[in-house]
PDB file of N, CA and C in Angstrom:
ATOM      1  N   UNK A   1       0.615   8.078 -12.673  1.00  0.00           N
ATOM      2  CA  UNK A   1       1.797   8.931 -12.620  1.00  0.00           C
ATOM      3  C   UNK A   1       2.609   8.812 -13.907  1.00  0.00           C
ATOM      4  N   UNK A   2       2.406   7.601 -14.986  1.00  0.00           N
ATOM      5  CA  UNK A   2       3.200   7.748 -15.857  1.00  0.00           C
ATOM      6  C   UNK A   2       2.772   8.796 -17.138  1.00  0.00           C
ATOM      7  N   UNK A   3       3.630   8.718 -18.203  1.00  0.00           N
ATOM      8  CA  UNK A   3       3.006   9.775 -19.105  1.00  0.00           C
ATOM      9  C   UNK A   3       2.441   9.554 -20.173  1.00  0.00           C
ATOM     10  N   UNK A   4       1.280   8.434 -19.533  1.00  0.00           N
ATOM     11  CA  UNK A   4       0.580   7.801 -21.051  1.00  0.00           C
ATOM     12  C   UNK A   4      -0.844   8.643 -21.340  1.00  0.00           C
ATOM     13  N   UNK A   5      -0.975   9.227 -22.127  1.00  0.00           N
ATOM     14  CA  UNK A   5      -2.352  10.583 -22.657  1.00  0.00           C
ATOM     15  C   UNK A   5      -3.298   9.416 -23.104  1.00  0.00           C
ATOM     16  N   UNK A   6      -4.035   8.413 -22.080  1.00  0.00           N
ATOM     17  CA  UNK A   6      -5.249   7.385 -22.358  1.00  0.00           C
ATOM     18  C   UNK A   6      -6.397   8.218 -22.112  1.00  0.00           C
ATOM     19  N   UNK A   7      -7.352   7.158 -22.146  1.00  0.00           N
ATOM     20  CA  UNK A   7      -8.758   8.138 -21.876  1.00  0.00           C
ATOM     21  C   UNK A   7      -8.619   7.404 -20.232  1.00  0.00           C
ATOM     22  N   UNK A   8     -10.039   8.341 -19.651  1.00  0.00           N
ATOM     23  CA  UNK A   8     -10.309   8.122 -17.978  1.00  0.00           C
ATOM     24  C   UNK A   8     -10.055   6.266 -17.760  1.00  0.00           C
ATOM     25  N   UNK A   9     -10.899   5.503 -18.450  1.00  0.00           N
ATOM     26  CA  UNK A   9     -10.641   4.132 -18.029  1.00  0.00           C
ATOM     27  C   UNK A   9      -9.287   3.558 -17.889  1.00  0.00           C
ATOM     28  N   UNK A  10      -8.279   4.055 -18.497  1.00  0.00           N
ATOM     29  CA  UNK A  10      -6.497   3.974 -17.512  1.00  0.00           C
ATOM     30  C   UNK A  10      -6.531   5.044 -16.133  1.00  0.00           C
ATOM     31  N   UNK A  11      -7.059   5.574 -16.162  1.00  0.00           N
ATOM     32  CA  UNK A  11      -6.909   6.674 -15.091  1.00  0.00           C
ATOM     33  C   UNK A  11      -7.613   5.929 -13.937  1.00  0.00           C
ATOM     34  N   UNK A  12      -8.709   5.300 -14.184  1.00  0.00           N
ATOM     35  CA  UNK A  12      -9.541   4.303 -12.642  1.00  0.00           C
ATOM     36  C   UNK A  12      -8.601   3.581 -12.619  1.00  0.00           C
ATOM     37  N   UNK A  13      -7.646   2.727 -13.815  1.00  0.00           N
ATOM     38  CA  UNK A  13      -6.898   1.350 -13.428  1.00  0.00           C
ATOM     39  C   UNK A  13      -5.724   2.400 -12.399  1.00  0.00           C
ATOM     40  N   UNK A  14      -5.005   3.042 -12.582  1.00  0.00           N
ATOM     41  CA  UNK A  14      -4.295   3.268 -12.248  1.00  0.00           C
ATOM     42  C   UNK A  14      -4.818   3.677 -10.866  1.00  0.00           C
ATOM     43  N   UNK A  15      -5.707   4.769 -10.789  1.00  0.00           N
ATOM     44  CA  UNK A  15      -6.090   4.815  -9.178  1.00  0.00           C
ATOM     45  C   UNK A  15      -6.579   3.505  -8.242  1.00  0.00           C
ATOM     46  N   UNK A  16      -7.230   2.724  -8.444  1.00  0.00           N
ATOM     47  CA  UNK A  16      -7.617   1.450  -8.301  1.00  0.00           C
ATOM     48  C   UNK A  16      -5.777   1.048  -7.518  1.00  0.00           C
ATOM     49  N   UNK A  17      -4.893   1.030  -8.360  1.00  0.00           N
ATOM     50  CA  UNK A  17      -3.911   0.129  -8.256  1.00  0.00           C
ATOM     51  C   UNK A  17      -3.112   0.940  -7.086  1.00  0.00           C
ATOM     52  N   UNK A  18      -3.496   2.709  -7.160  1.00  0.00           N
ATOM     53  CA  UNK A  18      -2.422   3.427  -6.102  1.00  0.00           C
ATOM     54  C   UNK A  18      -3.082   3.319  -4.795  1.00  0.00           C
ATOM     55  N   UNK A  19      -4.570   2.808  -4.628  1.00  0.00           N
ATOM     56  CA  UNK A  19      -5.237   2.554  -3.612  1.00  0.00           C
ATOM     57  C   UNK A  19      -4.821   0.970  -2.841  1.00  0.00           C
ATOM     58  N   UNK A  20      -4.234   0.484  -3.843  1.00  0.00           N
ATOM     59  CA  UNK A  20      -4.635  -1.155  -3.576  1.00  0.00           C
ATOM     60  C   UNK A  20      -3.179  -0.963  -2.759  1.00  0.00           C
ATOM     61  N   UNK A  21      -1.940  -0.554  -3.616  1.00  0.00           N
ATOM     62  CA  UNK A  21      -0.721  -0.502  -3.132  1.00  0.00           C
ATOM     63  C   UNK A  21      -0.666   0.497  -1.557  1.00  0.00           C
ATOM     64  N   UNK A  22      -1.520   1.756  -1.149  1.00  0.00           N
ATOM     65  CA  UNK A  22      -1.793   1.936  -0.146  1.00  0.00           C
ATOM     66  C   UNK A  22      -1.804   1.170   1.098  1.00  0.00           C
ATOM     67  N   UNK A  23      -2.942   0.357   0.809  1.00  0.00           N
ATOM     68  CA  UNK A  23      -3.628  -0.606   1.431  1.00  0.00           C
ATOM     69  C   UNK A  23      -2.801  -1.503   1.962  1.00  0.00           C
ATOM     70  N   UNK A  24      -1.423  -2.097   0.649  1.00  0.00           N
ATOM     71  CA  UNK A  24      -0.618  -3.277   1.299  1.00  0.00           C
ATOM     72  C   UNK A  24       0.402  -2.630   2.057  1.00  0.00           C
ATOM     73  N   UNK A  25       0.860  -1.406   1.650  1.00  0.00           N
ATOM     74  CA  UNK A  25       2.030  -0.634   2.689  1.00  0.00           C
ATOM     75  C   UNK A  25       1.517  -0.239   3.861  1.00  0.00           C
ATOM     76  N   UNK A  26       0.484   0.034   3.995  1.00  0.00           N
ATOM     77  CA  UNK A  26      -0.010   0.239   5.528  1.00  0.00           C
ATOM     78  C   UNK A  26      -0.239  -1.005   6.079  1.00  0.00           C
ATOM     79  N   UNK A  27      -0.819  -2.179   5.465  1.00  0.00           N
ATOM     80  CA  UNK A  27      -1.037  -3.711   6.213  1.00  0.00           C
ATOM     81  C   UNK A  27       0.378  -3.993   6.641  1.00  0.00           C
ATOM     82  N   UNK A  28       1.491  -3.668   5.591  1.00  0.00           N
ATOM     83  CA  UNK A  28       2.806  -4.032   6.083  1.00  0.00           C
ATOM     84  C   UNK A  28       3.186  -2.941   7.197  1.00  0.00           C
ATOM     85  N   UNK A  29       3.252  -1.700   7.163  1.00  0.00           N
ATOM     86  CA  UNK A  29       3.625  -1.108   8.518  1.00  0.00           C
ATOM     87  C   UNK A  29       2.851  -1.773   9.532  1.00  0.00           C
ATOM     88  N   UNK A  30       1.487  -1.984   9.490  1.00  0.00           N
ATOM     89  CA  UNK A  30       0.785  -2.195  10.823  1.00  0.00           C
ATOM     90  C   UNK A  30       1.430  -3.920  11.296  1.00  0.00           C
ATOM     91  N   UNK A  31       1.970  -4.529  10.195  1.00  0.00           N
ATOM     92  CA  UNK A  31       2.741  -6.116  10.420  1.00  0.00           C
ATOM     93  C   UNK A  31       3.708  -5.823  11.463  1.00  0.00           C
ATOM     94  N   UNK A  32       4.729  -4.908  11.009  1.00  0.00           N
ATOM     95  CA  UNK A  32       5.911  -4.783  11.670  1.00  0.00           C
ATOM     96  C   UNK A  32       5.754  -3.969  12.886  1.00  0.00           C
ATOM     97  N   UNK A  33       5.056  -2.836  13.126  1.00  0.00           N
ATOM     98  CA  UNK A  33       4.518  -2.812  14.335  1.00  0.00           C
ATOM     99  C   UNK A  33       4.318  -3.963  15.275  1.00  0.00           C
ATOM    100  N   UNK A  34       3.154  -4.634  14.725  1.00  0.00           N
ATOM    101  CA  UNK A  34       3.157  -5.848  16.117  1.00  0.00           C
ATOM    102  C   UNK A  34       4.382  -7.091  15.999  1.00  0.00           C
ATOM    103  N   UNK A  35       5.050  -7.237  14.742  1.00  0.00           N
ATOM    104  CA  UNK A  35       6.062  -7.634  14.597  1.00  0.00           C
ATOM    105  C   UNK A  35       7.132  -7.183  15.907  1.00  0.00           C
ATOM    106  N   UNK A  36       7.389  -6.085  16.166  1.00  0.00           N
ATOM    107  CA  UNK A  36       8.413  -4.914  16.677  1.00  0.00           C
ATOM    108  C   UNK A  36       8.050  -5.140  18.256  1.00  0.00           C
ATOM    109  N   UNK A  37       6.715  -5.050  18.561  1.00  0.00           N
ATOM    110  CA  UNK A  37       5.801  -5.059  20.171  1.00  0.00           C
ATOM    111  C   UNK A  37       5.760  -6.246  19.999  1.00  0.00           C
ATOM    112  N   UNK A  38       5.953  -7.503  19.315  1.00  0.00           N
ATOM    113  CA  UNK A  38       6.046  -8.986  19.951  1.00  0.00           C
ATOM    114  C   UNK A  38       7.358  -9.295  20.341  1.00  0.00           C
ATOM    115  N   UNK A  39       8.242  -8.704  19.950  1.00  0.00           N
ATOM    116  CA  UNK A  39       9.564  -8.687  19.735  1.00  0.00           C
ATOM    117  C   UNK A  39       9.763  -8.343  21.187  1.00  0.00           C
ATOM    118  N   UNK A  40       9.607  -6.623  21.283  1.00  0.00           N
ATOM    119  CA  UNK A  40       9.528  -6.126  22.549  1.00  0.00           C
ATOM    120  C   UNK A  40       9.413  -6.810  24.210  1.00  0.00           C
ATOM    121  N   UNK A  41       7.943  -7.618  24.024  1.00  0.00           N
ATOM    122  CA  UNK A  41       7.101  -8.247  24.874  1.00  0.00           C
ATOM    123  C   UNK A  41       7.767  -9.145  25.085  1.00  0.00           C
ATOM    124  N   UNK A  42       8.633 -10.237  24.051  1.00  0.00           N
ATOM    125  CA  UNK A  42       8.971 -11.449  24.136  1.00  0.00           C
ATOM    126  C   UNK A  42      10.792 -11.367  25.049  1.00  0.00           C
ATOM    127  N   UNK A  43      11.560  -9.922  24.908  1.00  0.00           N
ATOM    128  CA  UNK A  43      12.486  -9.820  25.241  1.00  0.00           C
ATOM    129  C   UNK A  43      12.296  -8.638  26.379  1.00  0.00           C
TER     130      UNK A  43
END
């Protein structure tokens, strides 16, 4: 997303990295979910 004119091999790092960051924001929603339903369960 930034505005650096590299060749394709910044373009994998960068997709690589918007995949990886995907990956941890959904592990963290799916945390607080059962975070939220233990919470729930426990009260």
């Amino acid at each position: 997303m930034s505005g650096r004119g590299k060749g394709g091999k910044g373009l994998g790092k960068v997709a690589q990295n918007d995949i990886v960051r995907c990956f941890v924001i959904i592990f963290r929603v799916s945390l607080n979910q059962l975070f939220a339903a233990s919470l729930v369960v426990v009260v």
